mmCIF file with all atom_site columns, C-alpha atoms in Angstrom:
data_model
loop_
_atom_site.group_PDB
_atom_site.id
_atom_site.type_symbol
_atom_site.label_atom_id
_atom_site.label_alt_id
_atom_site.label_comp_id
_atom_site.label_asym_id
_atom_site.label_entity_id
_atom_site.label_seq_id
_atom_site.pdbx_PDB_ins_code
_atom_site.Cartn_x
_atom_site.Cartn_y
_atom_site.Cartn_z
_atom_site.occupancy
_atom_site.B_iso_or_equiv
_atom_site.pdbx_formal_charge
_atom_site.auth_seq_id
_atom_site.auth_comp_id
_atom_site.auth_asym_id
_atom_site.auth_atom_id
_atom_site.pdbx_PDB_model_num
ATOM 1   C CA . GLU R 1 1   ? -4.929  5.450   34.150 1.00 90.00 ? 1   GLU R CA 1
ATOM 2   C CA . VAL R 1 2   ? -6.783  3.514   31.544 1.00 91.00 ? 2   VAL R CA 1
ATOM 3   C CA . GLN R 1 3   ? -4.583  2.597   28.302 1.00 94.00 ? 3   GLN R CA 1
ATOM 4   C CA . LEU R 1 4   ? -5.586  0.768   25.386 1.00 95.00 ? 4   LEU R CA 1
ATOM 5   C CA . GLN R 1 5   ? -2.829  -0.777  23.285 1.00 94.00 ? 5   GLN R CA 1
ATOM 6   C CA . ALA R 1 6   ? -3.711  -1.868  19.790 1.00 94.00 ? 6   ALA R CA 1
ATOM 7   C CA . SER R 1 7   ? -1.327  -4.019  17.784 1.00 97.00 ? 7   SER R CA 1
ATOM 8   C CA . GLY R 1 8   ? -0.752  -6.582  15.197 1.00 97.00 ? 8   GLY R CA 1
ATOM 9   C CA . GLY R 1 9   ? -0.892  -4.532  12.060 1.00 97.00 ? 9   GLY R CA 1
ATOM 10  C CA . GLY R 1 10  ? 1.020   -5.201  9.271  1.00 97.00 ? 10  GLY R CA 1
ATOM 11  C CA . LEU R 1 11  ? 1.421   -5.593  5.511  1.00 98.00 ? 11  LEU R CA 1
ATOM 12  C CA . VAL R 1 12  ? -1.079  -8.350  4.103  1.00 98.00 ? 12  VAL R CA 1
ATOM 13  C CA . GLN R 1 13  ? -1.698  -9.601  0.365  1.00 98.00 ? 13  GLN R CA 1
ATOM 14  C CA . PRO R 1 14  ? -5.359  -9.097  -0.726 1.00 98.00 ? 14  PRO R CA 1
ATOM 15  C CA . GLY R 1 15  ? -7.551  -11.949 0.350  1.00 97.00 ? 15  GLY R CA 1
ATOM 16  C CA . GLY R 1 16  ? -4.935  -12.716 3.374  1.00 98.00 ? 16  GLY R CA 1
ATOM 17  C CA . SER R 1 17  ? -5.702  -12.250 7.028  1.00 98.00 ? 17  SER R CA 1
ATOM 18  C CA . LEU R 1 18  ? -4.505  -10.392 10.143 1.00 98.00 ? 18  LEU R CA 1
ATOM 19  C CA . THR R 1 19  ? -5.413  -10.415 13.677 1.00 98.00 ? 19  THR R CA 1
ATOM 20  C CA . LEU R 1 20  ? -5.572  -7.308  15.846 1.00 98.00 ? 20  LEU R CA 1
ATOM 21  C CA . SER R 1 21  ? -5.191  -7.118  19.541 1.00 98.00 ? 21  SER R CA 1
ATOM 22  C CA . CYS R 1 22  ? -6.509  -4.530  21.914 1.00 96.00 ? 22  CYS R CA 1
ATOM 23  C CA . ALA R 1 23  ? -5.037  -4.788  25.283 1.00 95.00 ? 23  ALA R CA 1
ATOM 24  C CA . ALA R 1 24  ? -6.793  -2.809  28.181 1.00 94.00 ? 24  ALA R CA 1
ATOM 25  C CA . SER R 1 25  ? -5.704  -1.945  31.289 1.00 93.00 ? 25  SER R CA 1
ATOM 26  C CA . GLY R 1 26  ? -6.656  0.317   34.285 1.00 93.00 ? 26  GLY R CA 1
ATOM 27  C CA . LEU R 1 27  ? -10.365 -0.707  33.799 1.00 89.00 ? 27  LEU R CA 1
ATOM 28  C CA . THR R 1 28  ? -12.894 -3.139  34.596 1.00 85.00 ? 28  THR R CA 1
ATOM 29  C CA . PHE R 1 29  ? -13.362 -4.987  31.304 1.00 81.00 ? 29  PHE R CA 1
ATOM 30  C CA . ASP R 1 30  ? -16.679 -6.101  31.691 1.00 87.00 ? 30  ASP R CA 1
ATOM 31  C CA . ASP R 1 31  ? -18.100 -2.386  32.282 1.00 91.00 ? 31  ASP R CA 1
ATOM 32  C CA . TYR R 1 32  ? -17.059 -1.304  28.793 1.00 94.00 ? 32  TYR R CA 1
ATOM 33  C CA . THR R 1 33  ? -18.127 -1.414  25.509 1.00 95.00 ? 33  THR R CA 1
ATOM 34  C CA . ILE R 1 34  ? -15.136 -1.985  23.190 1.00 95.00 ? 34  ILE R CA 1
ATOM 35  C CA . GLY R 1 35  ? -15.233 -0.244  19.584 1.00 96.00 ? 35  GLY R CA 1
ATOM 36  C CA . TRP R 1 36  ? -13.129 -0.980  16.601 1.00 97.00 ? 36  TRP R CA 1
ATOM 37  C CA . PHE R 1 37  ? -12.627 2.016   13.874 1.00 97.00 ? 37  PHE R CA 1
ATOM 38  C CA . ARG R 1 38  ? -10.241 2.570   11.080 1.00 98.00 ? 38  ARG R CA 1
ATOM 39  C CA . GLN R 1 39  ? -9.133  5.715   9.536  1.00 98.00 ? 39  GLN R CA 1
ATOM 40  C CA . ALA R 1 40  ? -7.818  5.676   5.728  1.00 97.00 ? 40  ALA R CA 1
ATOM 41  C CA . PRO R 1 41  ? -5.983  8.308   4.248  1.00 92.00 ? 41  PRO R CA 1
ATOM 42  C CA . GLY R 1 42  ? -8.089  11.450  3.599  1.00 95.00 ? 42  GLY R CA 1
ATOM 43  C CA . LYS R 1 43  ? -11.127 9.814   4.957  1.00 96.00 ? 43  LYS R CA 1
ATOM 44  C CA . GLU R 1 44  ? -12.984 10.322  8.158  1.00 96.00 ? 44  GLU R CA 1
ATOM 45  C CA . ARG R 1 45  ? -12.580 7.689   11.171 1.00 97.00 ? 45  ARG R CA 1
ATOM 46  C CA . GLU R 1 46  ? -15.398 4.948   10.870 1.00 96.00 ? 46  GLU R CA 1
ATOM 47  C CA . GLY R 1 47  ? -16.795 2.186   12.936 1.00 96.00 ? 47  GLY R CA 1
ATOM 48  C CA . VAL R 1 48  ? -16.018 -1.293  11.981 1.00 97.00 ? 48  VAL R CA 1
ATOM 49  C CA . LEU R 1 49  ? -17.413 -3.284  14.793 1.00 96.00 ? 49  LEU R CA 1
ATOM 50  C CA . TYR R 1 50  ? -18.459 -3.112  18.594 1.00 96.00 ? 50  TYR R CA 1
ATOM 51  C CA . VAL R 1 51  ? -18.479 -5.634  21.602 1.00 94.00 ? 51  VAL R CA 1
ATOM 52  C CA . SER R 1 52  ? -20.321 -5.456  24.852 1.00 92.00 ? 52  SER R CA 1
ATOM 53  C CA . GLU R 1 53  ? -18.072 -6.796  27.047 1.00 90.00 ? 53  GLU R CA 1
ATOM 54  C CA . SER R 1 54  ? -20.981 -6.980  29.827 1.00 89.00 ? 54  SER R CA 1
ATOM 55  C CA . ASP R 1 55  ? -23.189 -9.332  27.704 1.00 89.00 ? 55  ASP R CA 1
ATOM 56  C CA . GLY R 1 56  ? -21.282 -9.983  24.628 1.00 89.00 ? 56  GLY R CA 1
ATOM 57  C CA . SER R 1 57  ? -23.433 -8.540  22.327 1.00 92.00 ? 57  SER R CA 1
ATOM 58  C CA . THR R 1 58  ? -21.909 -7.509  19.061 1.00 94.00 ? 58  THR R CA 1
ATOM 59  C CA . TYR R 1 59  ? -22.627 -5.161  16.299 1.00 95.00 ? 59  TYR R CA 1
ATOM 60  C CA . TYR R 1 60  ? -21.051 -5.088  12.925 1.00 96.00 ? 60  TYR R CA 1
ATOM 61  C CA . GLU R 1 61  ? -20.727 -2.527  10.495 1.00 96.00 ? 61  GLU R CA 1
ATOM 62  C CA . GLU R 1 62  ? -20.902 -2.940  6.807  1.00 95.00 ? 62  GLU R CA 1
ATOM 63  C CA . PRO R 1 63  ? -17.303 -3.618  6.203  1.00 92.00 ? 63  PRO R CA 1
ATOM 64  C CA . ALA R 1 64  ? -16.958 -6.127  8.795  1.00 95.00 ? 64  ALA R CA 1
ATOM 65  C CA . LYS R 1 65  ? -20.005 -7.817  7.949  1.00 96.00 ? 65  LYS R CA 1
ATOM 66  C CA . GLY R 1 66  ? -18.927 -11.535 6.814  1.00 95.00 ? 66  GLY R CA 1
ATOM 67  C CA . ARG R 1 67  ? -15.297 -10.889 6.893  1.00 97.00 ? 67  ARG R CA 1
ATOM 68  C CA . PHE R 1 68  ? -14.078 -9.577  10.367 1.00 97.00 ? 68  PHE R CA 1
ATOM 69  C CA . ILE R 1 69  ? -14.720 -11.597 13.524 1.00 95.00 ? 69  ILE R CA 1
ATOM 70  C CA . THR R 1 70  ? -14.081 -10.527 17.156 1.00 94.00 ? 70  THR R CA 1
ATOM 71  C CA . PHE R 1 71  ? -13.248 -12.469 20.554 1.00 93.00 ? 71  PHE R CA 1
ATOM 72  C CA . THR R 1 72  ? -12.342 -11.678 23.750 1.00 92.00 ? 72  THR R CA 1
ATOM 73  C CA . ASP R 1 73  ? -9.663  -13.209 26.095 1.00 92.00 ? 73  ASP R CA 1
ATOM 74  C CA . ASN R 1 74  ? -11.103 -11.983 29.490 1.00 88.00 ? 74  ASN R CA 1
ATOM 75  C CA . ALA R 1 75  ? -8.212  -13.334 31.375 1.00 91.00 ? 75  ALA R CA 1
ATOM 76  C CA . LYS R 1 76  ? -5.964  -11.015 29.699 1.00 92.00 ? 76  LYS R CA 1
ATOM 77  C CA . ASN R 1 77  ? -8.458  -7.840  29.106 1.00 91.00 ? 77  ASN R CA 1
ATOM 78  C CA . THR R 1 78  ? -7.672  -8.418  25.382 1.00 94.00 ? 78  THR R CA 1
ATOM 79  C CA . VAL R 1 79  ? -10.059 -7.893  22.707 1.00 94.00 ? 79  VAL R CA 1
ATOM 80  C CA . TYR R 1 80  ? -9.319  -9.378  19.093 1.00 96.00 ? 80  TYR R CA 1
ATOM 81  C CA . LEU R 1 81  ? -10.171 -8.557  15.814 1.00 97.00 ? 81  LEU R CA 1
ATOM 82  C CA . GLN R 1 82  ? -9.485  -10.859 13.186 1.00 98.00 ? 82  GLN R CA 1
ATOM 83  C CA . LEU R 1 83  ? -9.531  -9.483  9.784  1.00 98.00 ? 83  LEU R CA 1
ATOM 84  C CA . ASN R 1 84  ? -10.226 -11.961 6.757  1.00 98.00 ? 84  ASN R CA 1
ATOM 85  C CA . SER R 1 85  ? -10.323 -11.756 2.911  1.00 97.00 ? 85  SER R CA 1
ATOM 86  C CA . LEU R 1 86  ? -8.666  -8.837  3.084  1.00 98.00 ? 86  LEU R CA 1
ATOM 87  C CA . ARG R 1 87  ? -9.290  -6.084  0.236  1.00 97.00 ? 87  ARG R CA 1
ATOM 88  C CA . PRO R 1 88  ? -6.901  -3.131  -0.642 1.00 97.00 ? 88  PRO R CA 1
ATOM 89  C CA . GLU R 1 89  ? -9.808  -0.837  0.842  1.00 96.00 ? 89  GLU R CA 1
ATOM 90  C CA . ASP R 1 90  ? -9.249  -2.349  4.106  1.00 97.00 ? 90  ASP R CA 1
ATOM 91  C CA . THR R 1 91  ? -6.169  -0.433  4.261  1.00 98.00 ? 91  THR R CA 1
ATOM 92  C CA . ALA R 1 92  ? -6.008  1.913   7.041  1.00 98.00 ? 92  ALA R CA 1
ATOM 93  C CA . VAL R 1 93  ? -5.003  2.718   10.727 1.00 98.00 ? 93  VAL R CA 1
ATOM 94  C CA . TYR R 1 94  ? -7.280  0.675   13.079 1.00 98.00 ? 94  TYR R CA 1
ATOM 95  C CA . TYR R 1 95  ? -8.026  1.855   16.409 1.00 97.00 ? 95  TYR R CA 1
ATOM 96  C CA . CYS R 1 96  ? -9.810  0.396   19.585 1.00 97.00 ? 96  CYS R CA 1
ATOM 97  C CA . ALA R 1 97  ? -11.694 2.133   21.790 1.00 97.00 ? 97  ALA R CA 1
ATOM 98  C CA . ALA R 1 98  ? -13.434 1.759   24.986 1.00 96.00 ? 98  ALA R CA 1
ATOM 99  C CA . ASP R 1 99  ? -16.797 3.449   26.299 1.00 95.00 ? 99  ASP R CA 1
ATOM 100 C CA . HIS R 1 100 ? -18.014 2.886   29.877 1.00 94.00 ? 100 HIS R CA 1
ATOM 101 C CA . ILE R 1 101 ? -21.534 1.010   30.250 1.00 92.00 ? 101 ILE R CA 1
ATOM 102 C CA . VAL R 1 102 ? -23.324 3.567   32.473 1.00 87.00 ? 102 VAL R CA 1
ATOM 103 C CA . GLY R 1 103 ? -26.842 2.442   33.659 1.00 81.00 ? 103 GLY R CA 1
ATOM 104 C CA . PRO R 1 104 ? -29.861 0.424   32.155 1.00 81.00 ? 104 PRO R CA 1
ATOM 105 C CA . GLU R 1 105 ? -30.562 3.170   29.409 1.00 84.00 ? 105 GLU R CA 1
ATOM 106 C CA . TYR R 1 106 ? -27.099 2.732   27.958 1.00 87.00 ? 106 TYR R CA 1
ATOM 107 C CA . THR R 1 107 ? -27.411 2.730   24.150 1.00 89.00 ? 107 THR R CA 1
ATOM 108 C CA . PHE R 1 108 ? -25.505 0.137   22.169 1.00 91.00 ? 108 PHE R CA 1
ATOM 109 C CA . PRO R 1 109 ? -23.303 0.624   19.996 1.00 92.00 ? 109 PRO R CA 1
ATOM 110 C CA . PRO R 1 110 ? -22.251 4.285   21.266 1.00 90.00 ? 110 PRO R CA 1
ATOM 111 C CA . THR R 1 111 ? -21.391 6.599   18.773 1.00 91.00 ? 111 THR R CA 1
ATOM 112 C CA . LEU R 1 112 ? -17.634 7.503   17.782 1.00 91.00 ? 112 LEU R CA 1
ATOM 113 C CA . ARG R 1 113 ? -18.022 10.593  19.947 1.00 91.00 ? 113 ARG R CA 1
ATOM 114 C CA . GLU R 1 114 ? -18.989 8.541   23.125 1.00 92.00 ? 114 GLU R CA 1
ATOM 115 C CA . TYR R 1 115 ? -16.073 6.638   23.518 1.00 95.00 ? 115 TYR R CA 1
ATOM 116 C CA . ASP R 1 116 ? -14.182 7.647   26.647 1.00 94.00 ? 116 ASP R CA 1
ATOM 117 C CA . TYR R 1 117 ? -10.643 6.077   25.766 1.00 96.00 ? 117 TYR R CA 1
ATOM 118 C CA . TRP R 1 118 ? -8.613  5.536   22.732 1.00 96.00 ? 118 TRP R CA 1
ATOM 119 C CA . GLY R 1 119 ? -5.841  3.461   21.872 1.00 94.00 ? 119 GLY R CA 1
ATOM 120 C CA . GLN R 1 120 ? -2.703  4.700   19.366 1.00 93.00 ? 120 GLN R CA 1
ATOM 121 C CA . GLY R 1 121 ? -4.013  2.838   16.241 1.00 94.00 ? 121 GLY R CA 1
ATOM 122 C CA . THR R 1 122 ? -2.032  0.258   14.415 1.00 97.00 ? 122 THR R CA 1
ATOM 123 C CA . GLN R 1 123 ? -1.601  -0.119  10.552 1.00 98.00 ? 123 GLN R CA 1
ATOM 124 C CA . VAL R 1 124 ? -3.078  -2.327  8.195  1.00 98.00 ? 124 VAL R CA 1
ATOM 125 C CA . THR R 1 125 ? -1.930  -1.979  4.721  1.00 98.00 ? 125 THR R CA 1
ATOM 126 C CA . VAL R 1 126 ? -3.387  -4.334  2.053  1.00 98.00 ? 126 VAL R CA 1
ATOM 127 C CA . SER R 1 127 ? -1.312  -4.648  -1.222 1.00 97.00 ? 127 SER R CA 1
ATOM 128 C CA . SER R 1 128 ? 0.207   -7.295  -3.507 1.00 95.00 ? 128 SER R CA 1
#
């Protein structure tokens, strides 16, 4: 059974930082793209950034550029999302998801609907 466990959310002041974790089990890590998404109250879920665990390719959506970084601990099958210079508009539930990289025609990054597995989400609140 594939499981993704997102954690690390919390309350942080504007300008602060948080590091989220996405621990994966039941899958071969190198065969997946891991995506980070977020959903604010009343808004649609949006992509933040995506990393191919096959070759390390990373794609940053606009909210993440210059502020968020990702890194992987392969020994722990865990992907981290470091959120820096946080703003109130970053307040959301953050999710990680995994999409199986299938074949040479795989398109990176995948769209939201293409992800095979989702974690349960972790709340990030940016407020003074």
